[in-house]
Short mmCIF file of C-alpha atoms and ligand atoms in Angstrom, two decimals:
data_model
loop_
_atom_site.label_atom_id
_atom_site.label_comp_id
_atom_site.label_asym_id
_atom_site.label_seq_id
_atom_site.Cartn_x
_atom_site.Cartn_y
_atom_site.Cartn_z
CA UNK A 8 28.22 15.57 -17.21
CA UNK A 9 25.34 13.20 -16.91
CA UNK A 10 22.88 13.36 -14.05
CA UNK A 11 19.15 13.16 -13.39
CA UNK A 12 17.16 16.12 -12.07
CA UNK A 13 13.52 15.71 -11.17
CA UNK A 14 11.59 18.86 -10.28
CA UNK A 15 8.09 19.09 -8.84
CA UNK A 16 6.69 15.89 -10.31
CA UNK A 17 2.99 15.47 -9.60
CA UNK A 18 0.94 12.47 -10.67
CA UNK A 19 -2.51 11.17 -9.86
CA UNK A 20 -4.49 8.21 -11.12
CA UNK A 21 -8.07 9.45 -11.37
CA UNK A 22 -8.79 11.25 -8.10
CA UNK A 23 -5.98 9.46 -6.24
CA UNK A 24 -2.79 11.50 -5.84
CA UNK A 25 0.26 9.24 -6.13
CA UNK A 26 3.16 11.73 -6.39
CA UNK A 27 2.72 15.03 -4.55
CA UNK A 28 5.49 17.20 -5.94
CA UNK A 29 8.67 15.12 -5.95
CA UNK A 30 12.03 16.84 -6.51
CA UNK A 31 15.27 14.89 -6.50
CA UNK A 32 18.73 15.27 -8.02
CA UNK A 33 21.03 12.38 -8.87
CA UNK A 34 24.42 13.96 -9.44
CA UNK A 35 26.73 12.76 -12.20
CA UNK A 36 28.24 9.41 -11.21
CA UNK A 37 26.11 9.19 -8.08
CA UNK A 38 24.12 6.15 -6.87
CA UNK A 39 20.85 7.20 -5.22
CA UNK A 40 18.55 4.63 -3.62
CA UNK A 41 14.86 5.54 -3.59
CA UNK A 42 13.35 3.60 -0.73
CA UNK A 43 9.86 3.44 0.71
CA UNK A 44 7.05 1.05 1.52
CA UNK A 45 5.13 -0.76 -1.17
CA UNK A 46 2.60 1.48 -2.92
CA UNK A 47 4.29 4.80 -2.05
CA UNK A 48 4.81 5.71 -5.72
CA UNK A 49 8.37 4.55 -6.47
CA UNK A 50 7.58 2.69 -9.69
CA UNK A 51 5.32 5.48 -10.88
CA UNK A 52 8.19 7.96 -10.49
CA UNK A 53 10.59 5.64 -12.35
CA UNK A 54 8.10 5.20 -15.20
CA UNK A 55 7.75 8.98 -15.45
CA UNK A 56 11.55 9.43 -15.60
CA UNK A 57 11.75 6.72 -18.25
CA UNK A 58 8.94 8.31 -20.25
CA UNK A 59 6.60 5.32 -20.07
CA UNK A 60 4.18 7.36 -17.97
CA UNK A 61 3.44 11.08 -18.23
CA UNK A 62 3.41 13.35 -15.21
CA UNK A 63 0.57 15.80 -14.51
CA UNK A 64 3.20 18.42 -13.67
CA UNK A 65 6.96 18.64 -13.24
CA UNK A 66 10.17 18.47 -15.26
CA UNK A 67 12.77 15.77 -15.89
CA UNK A 68 16.30 16.69 -16.97
CA UNK A 69 18.76 13.96 -17.94
CA UNK A 70 22.31 14.81 -18.87
CA UNK A 71 21.42 18.53 -18.86
CA UNK A 72 18.72 17.93 -21.46
CA UNK A 73 15.01 18.51 -20.72
CA UNK A 74 13.43 15.18 -21.63
CA UNK A 75 9.95 15.70 -20.20
CA UNK A 76 8.41 15.75 -23.65
CA UNK A 77 10.71 13.18 -25.28
CA UNK A 78 9.85 9.57 -26.03
CA UNK A 79 11.49 6.84 -23.90
CA UNK A 80 13.95 5.89 -26.67
CA UNK A 81 15.16 9.50 -26.91
CA UNK A 82 16.01 9.82 -23.20
CA UNK A 83 19.33 7.92 -23.25
CA UNK A 84 18.62 5.88 -20.14
CA UNK A 85 18.83 2.16 -19.49
CA UNK A 86 16.29 0.45 -17.27
CA UNK A 87 16.46 -2.77 -15.30
CA UNK A 88 13.21 -3.87 -13.74
CA UNK A 89 12.16 -6.75 -11.56
CA UNK A 90 10.97 -8.77 -14.55
CA UNK A 91 13.87 -9.47 -16.84
CA UNK A 92 12.05 -8.92 -20.16
CA UNK A 93 14.55 -10.97 -22.16
CA UNK A 94 13.74 -12.26 -25.63
CA UNK A 95 13.20 -16.01 -25.11
CA UNK A 96 14.14 -16.98 -28.68
CA UNK A 97 17.48 -15.12 -28.63
CA UNK A 98 20.70 -16.33 -27.03
CA UNK A 99 22.28 -14.46 -24.13
CA UNK A 100 24.77 -12.95 -26.58
CA UNK A 101 21.96 -11.76 -28.88
CA UNK A 102 19.88 -10.46 -25.99
CA UNK A 103 22.75 -8.32 -24.73
CA UNK A 104 23.47 -7.13 -28.29
CA UNK A 105 19.89 -5.98 -28.98
CA UNK A 106 20.33 -2.31 -27.97
CA UNK A 107 23.53 -2.01 -30.01
CA UNK A 108 22.09 -3.81 -33.04
CA UNK A 109 19.04 -1.54 -32.98
CA UNK A 110 21.22 1.53 -32.85
CA UNK A 111 23.98 0.60 -35.28
CA UNK A 112 22.64 -1.84 -37.84
CA UNK A 113 20.18 -0.99 -40.59
CA UNK A 114 17.02 -3.04 -40.95
CA UNK A 115 18.66 -5.07 -43.73
CA UNK A 116 21.88 -5.56 -41.82
CA UNK A 117 19.89 -6.97 -38.91
CA UNK A 118 18.51 -9.82 -41.06
CA UNK A 119 20.18 -13.05 -39.92
CA UNK A 120 21.26 -14.38 -43.33
CA UNK A 121 21.14 -11.51 -45.79
CA UNK A 122 22.68 -9.20 -43.19
CA UNK A 123 25.89 -11.18 -43.18
CA UNK A 124 26.40 -10.64 -46.91
CA UNK A 125 26.14 -6.84 -46.77
CA UNK A 126 29.47 -4.97 -46.86
CA UNK A 127 30.29 -3.40 -43.52
CA UNK A 128 27.80 -5.46 -41.54
CA UNK A 129 30.44 -8.04 -40.63
CA UNK A 130 32.73 -5.38 -39.15
CA UNK A 131 29.87 -3.78 -37.19
CA UNK A 132 28.82 -7.17 -35.85
CA UNK A 133 32.38 -7.94 -34.74
CA UNK A 134 32.61 -4.71 -32.79
CA UNK A 135 29.20 -5.35 -31.22
CA UNK A 136 30.45 -8.83 -30.28
CA UNK A 137 33.47 -7.29 -28.51
CA UNK A 138 31.29 -4.91 -26.52
CA UNK A 139 28.91 -7.72 -25.55
CA UNK A 140 31.83 -9.73 -24.18
CA UNK A 141 33.12 -6.69 -22.28
CA UNK A 142 29.69 -6.18 -20.66
CA UNK A 143 29.23 -9.90 -19.96
CA UNK A 144 32.64 -10.67 -18.42
CA UNK A 145 32.35 -8.80 -15.10
CA UNK A 146 28.95 -10.43 -14.55
CA UNK A 147 30.33 -13.94 -15.11
CA UNK A 148 28.16 -14.42 -18.17
CA UNK A 149 30.85 -15.41 -20.71
CA UNK A 150 30.28 -19.17 -20.36
CA UNK A 151 26.54 -18.63 -20.87
CA UNK A 152 26.60 -16.49 -24.02
CA UNK A 153 25.17 -19.20 -26.27
CA UNK A 154 22.36 -20.26 -23.96
CA UNK A 155 18.77 -19.06 -24.20
CA UNK A 156 16.95 -17.41 -21.24
CA UNK A 157 14.97 -20.63 -20.62
CA UNK A 158 18.26 -22.38 -19.79
CA UNK A 159 19.25 -19.84 -17.11
CA UNK A 160 18.47 -19.40 -13.41
CA UNK A 161 16.65 -16.28 -12.21
CA UNK A 162 19.91 -14.74 -11.01
CA UNK A 163 21.60 -15.39 -14.35
CA UNK A 164 18.67 -13.87 -16.24
CA UNK A 165 18.86 -10.74 -14.11
CA UNK A 166 22.57 -10.50 -14.91
CA UNK A 167 21.78 -10.68 -18.61
CA UNK A 168 19.32 -7.82 -18.13
CA UNK A 169 22.06 -5.86 -16.33
CA UNK A 170 24.59 -6.55 -19.09
CA UNK A 171 22.07 -5.41 -21.69
CA UNK A 172 21.63 -2.15 -19.75
CA UNK A 173 25.39 -1.64 -19.37
CA UNK A 174 26.26 -2.31 -23.01
CA UNK A 175 24.27 0.72 -24.13
CA UNK A 176 26.51 3.12 -22.17
CA UNK A 177 23.50 5.24 -21.25
CA UNK A 178 23.54 8.66 -19.59
CA UNK A 179 21.69 7.17 -16.60
CA UNK A 180 20.55 3.87 -15.13
CA UNK A 181 17.10 3.32 -13.66
CA UNK A 182 16.71 0.15 -11.63
CA UNK A 183 13.38 -0.79 -10.07
CA UNK A 184 13.71 -3.57 -7.48
CA UNK A 185 15.97 -5.59 -9.78
CA UNK A 186 16.85 -8.07 -7.01
CA UNK A 187 13.43 -8.83 -5.59
CA UNK A 188 13.04 -12.10 -7.50
CA UNK A 189 16.35 -13.48 -6.21
CA UNK A 190 16.91 -15.54 -3.08
CA UNK A 191 18.66 -13.92 -0.10
CA UNK A 192 22.22 -15.12 -0.78
CA UNK A 193 22.11 -14.22 -4.45
CA UNK A 194 20.61 -10.86 -3.59
CA UNK A 195 23.56 -9.93 -1.40
CA UNK A 196 26.05 -11.02 -4.09
CA UNK A 197 24.21 -9.21 -6.89
CA UNK A 198 23.99 -6.02 -4.78
CA UNK A 199 27.78 -5.91 -4.82
CA UNK A 200 27.88 -6.51 -8.58
CA UNK A 201 25.42 -3.71 -9.27
CA UNK A 202 27.50 -1.31 -7.18
CA UNK A 203 30.63 -2.43 -9.07
CA UNK A 204 28.88 -1.97 -12.42
CA UNK A 205 27.81 1.50 -11.37
CA UNK A 206 31.37 2.39 -10.31
CA UNK A 207 32.85 1.08 -13.55
CA UNK A 208 30.27 2.88 -15.71
CA UNK A 209 30.40 6.06 -13.60
CA UNK A 210 26.82 6.82 -14.58
CA UNK A 211 24.08 8.45 -12.49
CA UNK A 212 21.95 5.63 -11.09
CA UNK A 213 18.53 5.76 -9.45
CA UNK A 214 17.84 2.48 -7.72
CA UNK A 215 14.43 1.66 -6.27
CA UNK A 216 13.95 -0.72 -3.40
CA UNK A 217 11.51 -1.31 -0.54
CA UNK A 218 14.38 -2.87 1.44
CA UNK A 219 15.99 -0.31 3.73
CA UNK A 220 19.08 -2.49 4.29
CA UNK A 221 19.66 -2.65 0.53
CA UNK A 222 19.37 1.13 0.29
CA UNK A 223 21.81 1.74 3.16
CA UNK A 224 24.44 -0.71 1.91
CA UNK A 225 24.44 0.26 -1.76
CA UNK A 226 23.81 3.96 -2.11
CA UNK A 227 25.81 7.19 -1.91
CA UNK A 228 22.54 8.91 -1.02
CA UNK A 229 19.21 7.53 0.19
CA UNK A 230 15.89 9.18 -0.67
CA UNK A 231 13.06 8.05 1.61
CA UNK A 232 9.60 8.29 0.06
CA UNK A 233 6.25 7.81 1.75
CA UNK A 234 2.78 8.60 0.53
CA UNK A 235 4.08 10.14 -2.69
CA UNK A 236 6.44 12.56 -0.91
CA UNK A 237 10.18 12.55 -0.30
CA UNK A 238 10.69 12.85 3.45
CA UNK A 239 14.49 13.03 3.46
CA UNK A 240 17.41 12.74 1.05
CA UNK A 241 20.79 12.21 2.70
CA UNK A 242 23.77 9.88 3.08
CA UNK A 243 23.02 6.44 4.56
CA UNK A 244 24.81 7.51 7.75
CA UNK A 245 22.72 10.67 8.14
CA UNK A 246 19.46 8.90 7.31
CA UNK A 247 20.17 6.38 10.07
CA UNK A 248 21.68 8.54 12.79
CA UNK A 249 20.03 11.88 12.05
CA UNK A 250 16.54 11.23 10.64
CA UNK A 251 14.52 14.36 9.89
CA UNK A 252 11.15 12.72 10.36
CA UNK A 253 9.75 10.08 12.71
CA UNK A 254 8.50 8.06 9.73
CA UNK A 255 12.07 7.93 8.35
CA UNK A 256 13.39 6.88 11.77
CA UNK A 257 10.77 4.12 11.92
CA UNK A 258 11.30 2.83 8.40
CA UNK A 259 15.11 2.71 8.47
CA UNK A 260 16.89 0.30 10.79
CA UNK A 261 16.22 -3.22 12.00
CA UNK A 262 15.14 -3.96 14.70
CA UNK A 263 12.88 -0.95 14.46
CA UNK A 264 13.75 2.19 16.43
CA UNK A 265 12.13 2.37 19.91
CA UNK A 266 9.62 5.15 20.56
CA UNK A 267 8.30 6.51 23.83
CA UNK A 268 5.76 9.22 24.53
CA UNK A 269 7.47 12.22 26.17
CA UNK A 270 6.70 15.82 26.98
CA UNK A 271 8.67 19.00 27.36
CA UNK A 272 7.83 21.74 29.83
CA UNK A 273 7.92 25.45 29.00
CA UNK A 274 11.73 25.44 29.38
CA UNK A 275 12.04 22.43 27.07
CA UNK A 276 12.94 19.97 29.88
CA UNK A 277 11.93 16.54 28.60
CA UNK A 278 10.13 14.04 30.81
CA UNK A 279 9.22 10.44 30.07
CA UNK A 280 6.38 9.16 32.25
CA UNK A 281 7.02 12.11 34.56
CA UNK A 282 10.74 11.36 34.95
CA UNK A 283 13.34 13.83 33.65
CA UNK A 284 15.06 12.28 30.64
CA UNK A 285 18.30 14.28 30.74
CA UNK A 286 17.37 16.25 27.65
CA UNK A 287 16.49 19.85 26.86
CA UNK A 288 14.37 20.21 23.69
CA UNK A 289 13.94 23.28 21.53
CA UNK A 290 10.17 22.81 21.79
CA UNK A 291 7.52 22.23 24.40
CA UNK A 292 4.48 20.01 24.64
CA UNK A 293 3.97 16.44 23.47
CA UNK A 294 7.04 14.80 21.90
CA UNK A 295 8.23 11.36 20.85
CA UNK A 296 11.55 10.14 22.21
CA UNK A 297 13.16 7.67 19.78
CA UNK A 298 16.12 5.45 20.64
CA UNK A 299 17.90 2.95 18.39
CA UNK A 300 18.18 -0.53 19.97
CA UNK A 301 21.98 -0.16 20.19
CA UNK A 302 21.60 3.17 22.05
CA UNK A 303 20.04 1.40 25.06
CA UNK A 304 22.12 -0.42 27.67
CA UNK A 305 21.61 -1.66 31.22
CA UNK A 306 22.53 1.17 33.62
CA UNK A 307 22.18 2.24 37.22
CA UNK A 308 19.88 5.08 36.18
CA UNK A 309 17.53 4.90 33.24
CA UNK A 310 14.15 3.83 31.97
CA UNK A 311 12.55 1.26 34.28
CA UNK A 312 11.70 -1.88 32.30
CA UNK A 313 10.60 -5.45 32.82
CA UNK A 314 12.51 -8.02 30.75
CA UNK A 315 10.23 -10.07 28.48
CA UNK A 316 12.62 -12.28 26.55
CA UNK A 317 16.12 -12.49 25.13
CA UNK A 318 17.09 -13.29 21.56
CA UNK A 319 20.63 -14.57 21.01
CA UNK A 320 21.97 -13.51 17.61
CA UNK A 321 25.47 -14.95 17.80
CA UNK A 322 27.21 -11.61 17.45
CA UNK A 323 24.71 -9.82 19.67
CA UNK A 324 21.78 -10.14 22.00
CA UNK A 325 18.34 -8.57 21.63
CA UNK A 326 16.70 -7.72 24.91
CA UNK A 327 12.91 -7.40 24.57
CA UNK A 328 11.36 -5.48 27.44
CA UNK A 329 8.40 -3.34 28.50
CA UNK A 330 8.70 0.19 29.81
CA UNK A 331 7.04 -0.22 33.21
CA UNK A 332 5.10 3.10 33.44
CA UNK A 333 3.25 2.80 30.13
CA UNK A 334 3.87 -0.74 28.87
CA UNK A 335 5.66 0.46 25.72
CA UNK A 336 7.73 -2.26 24.05
CA UNK A 337 11.49 -1.65 23.95
CA UNK A 338 14.28 -3.56 22.25
CA UNK A 339 17.92 -3.16 23.26
CA UNK A 340 20.79 -4.56 21.22
CA UNK A 341 23.51 -5.70 23.62
CA UNK A 342 26.80 -7.57 23.50
CA UNK A 343 26.29 -11.35 23.70
CA UNK A 344 28.17 -11.45 27.02
CA UNK A 345 25.46 -9.24 28.58
CA UNK A 346 23.18 -12.28 28.81
CA UNK A 347 24.66 -13.22 32.19
CA UNK A 348 22.24 -12.14 34.91
CA UNK A 349 19.40 -11.07 32.57
CA UNK A 350 16.27 -13.11 33.28
CA UNK A 351 12.80 -12.82 31.77
CA UNK A 352 10.47 -11.16 34.28
CA UNK A 353 13.31 -9.33 36.06
CA UNK A 354 13.33 -5.56 36.53
CA UNK A 355 16.09 -3.56 34.87
CA UNK A 356 16.98 0.01 33.98
CA UNK A 357 17.96 0.92 30.45
CA UNK A 358 20.10 4.04 30.11
CA UNK A 359 21.13 5.99 27.03
CA UNK A 360 23.58 8.72 26.18
CA UNK A 361 21.70 12.00 25.57
CA UNK A 362 23.52 12.35 22.25
CA UNK A 363 21.86 9.17 20.99
CA UNK A 364 18.32 10.31 21.83
CA UNK A 365 16.15 11.59 18.97
CA UNK A 366 13.14 13.83 19.63
CA UNK A 367 10.22 14.41 17.29
CA UNK A 368 7.34 16.87 17.55
CA UNK A 369 3.64 16.12 17.30
CA UNK A 370 3.90 16.66 13.51
CA UNK A 371 6.59 13.97 13.30
CA UNK A 372 9.39 16.42 12.40
CA UNK A 373 12.67 16.31 14.26
CA UNK A 374 13.11 18.60 17.25
CA UNK A 375 16.61 19.73 18.22
CA UNK A 376 17.75 18.74 21.70
CA UNK A 377 20.81 18.84 23.92
CA UNK A 378 21.91 17.12 27.11
CA UNK A 379 20.50 18.54 30.32
CA UNK A 380 23.01 17.92 33.07
CA UNK A 381 22.25 16.24 36.36
CA UNK A 382 19.05 14.47 35.41
CA UNK A 383 18.23 10.79 34.96
CA UNK A 384 18.70 8.65 32.95
CA UNK A 385 22.44 9.11 33.03
N1 ADP B 13 -1.80 2.61 -13.87
C1 ADP B 13 -2.32 2.82 -12.65
N2 ADP B 13 -3.62 3.12 -12.47
C2 ADP B 13 -4.13 3.34 -11.24
N3 ADP B 13 -3.40 3.31 -10.09
C3 ADP B 13 -2.10 3.02 -10.20
C4 ADP B 13 -1.47 2.76 -11.48
N4 ADP B 13 -0.16 2.53 -11.26
C5 ADP B 13 0.03 2.63 -9.92
N5 ADP B 13 -1.13 2.93 -9.29
C6 ADP B 13 -1.28 3.15 -7.83
O1 ADP B 13 -0.35 4.14 -7.46
C7 ADP B 13 0.20 3.84 -6.19
C8 ADP B 13 1.71 3.79 -6.28
O2 ADP B 13 2.09 2.67 -7.04
P1 ADP B 13 3.60 2.32 -7.38
O3 ADP B 13 4.23 3.52 -7.99
O4 ADP B 13 3.62 1.06 -8.17
O5 ADP B 13 4.20 2.08 -5.92
P2 ADP B 13 5.55 1.35 -5.47
O6 ADP B 13 6.39 1.08 -6.67
O7 ADP B 13 6.18 2.31 -4.50
O8 ADP B 13 5.14 0.08 -4.77
C9 ADP B 13 -0.42 2.55 -5.73
O9 ADP B 13 -1.49 2.86 -4.86
C10 ADP B 13 -0.91 1.94 -7.01
O10 ADP B 13 -2.02 1.12 -6.78
MG1 MG B 14 7.18 -0.71 -7.42
#
């Protein structure tokens, strides 16, 4: 079965380390999104997997075959990058057919006129034509097969690049921000198509994006990379609700997760600005309490805040406030009906269920915690 296994990949450019020992497995048939801020090393890792760049250390296995020392063409992977890299002088049909023509036709058979006269070439071309149509149809490209790239929109060009990747039936797909040139509406539609293509092909896919929403919506597993290191690899649900690292918690989710300085006494009792927070941590000393906007709600007991402003979202309401003791900014995501009675400048308490509170140590790693009965906030 086909999959991608990356083990201990290290890469530096000159004295600058870019990848600091990256290990990641994309299981057969799995869709893994590699997400992280711009410049964290995502493209460098993809280029190393593809064989366009060499690693300083580490191993790449594709389809149970060590490919670290193989040329790109020998690795049996298809790549789709942000730039479409289509041949401008070839039609859509010919562009999609390129990988098959290169693989199946001899140099003579590929010649436009002479090739047609050679015995066998006609049959091979017909079967290539069938496969091109099969790759083009689900992407809505059939009506465009005779156009040239110059006569297509950006979204259509990216679909041609996708069809050209699919038609090869590779052991793995590598996609590096393939949607970043598309406008928002087209991006959402093409996301769905890429997921459908992946399902239909059943091939291990590593998909790079800097957009955390794209990673959460598309992937079976999300790998969060920062500063050339993978911080966490987990399901979208676990990455969101159970982040292992404060940087993961801060990068994933919009609006951004709220953070407050906290401290735990020798018994692990957590206080925020001196007030017991209803939590018992398995650590003591300085901590960060992190709360998703939807984990906060107006309550009788809770964090004392001053309302700054309200943002009506249609299906929700964002309450922007300041934590009175230390001025920390907080955002709560409420039901739209909650607007009644909330006025800028007014004092309010924001409560949270202890189960929704996330604690992180001074090193940014997650600290286990449980509810501590009888304390505020409730
Ligand atoms: N060929 C190169 N030579 C020198 N530095 C490079 C080269 N390619 C990438 N880098 C640097 O490596 C870092 C990671 O780049 P990249 O992998 O493109 O990040 P990402 O795709 O996550 O935005 C960046 O600081 C970038 O400037
Ligand atoms: Mg990049």
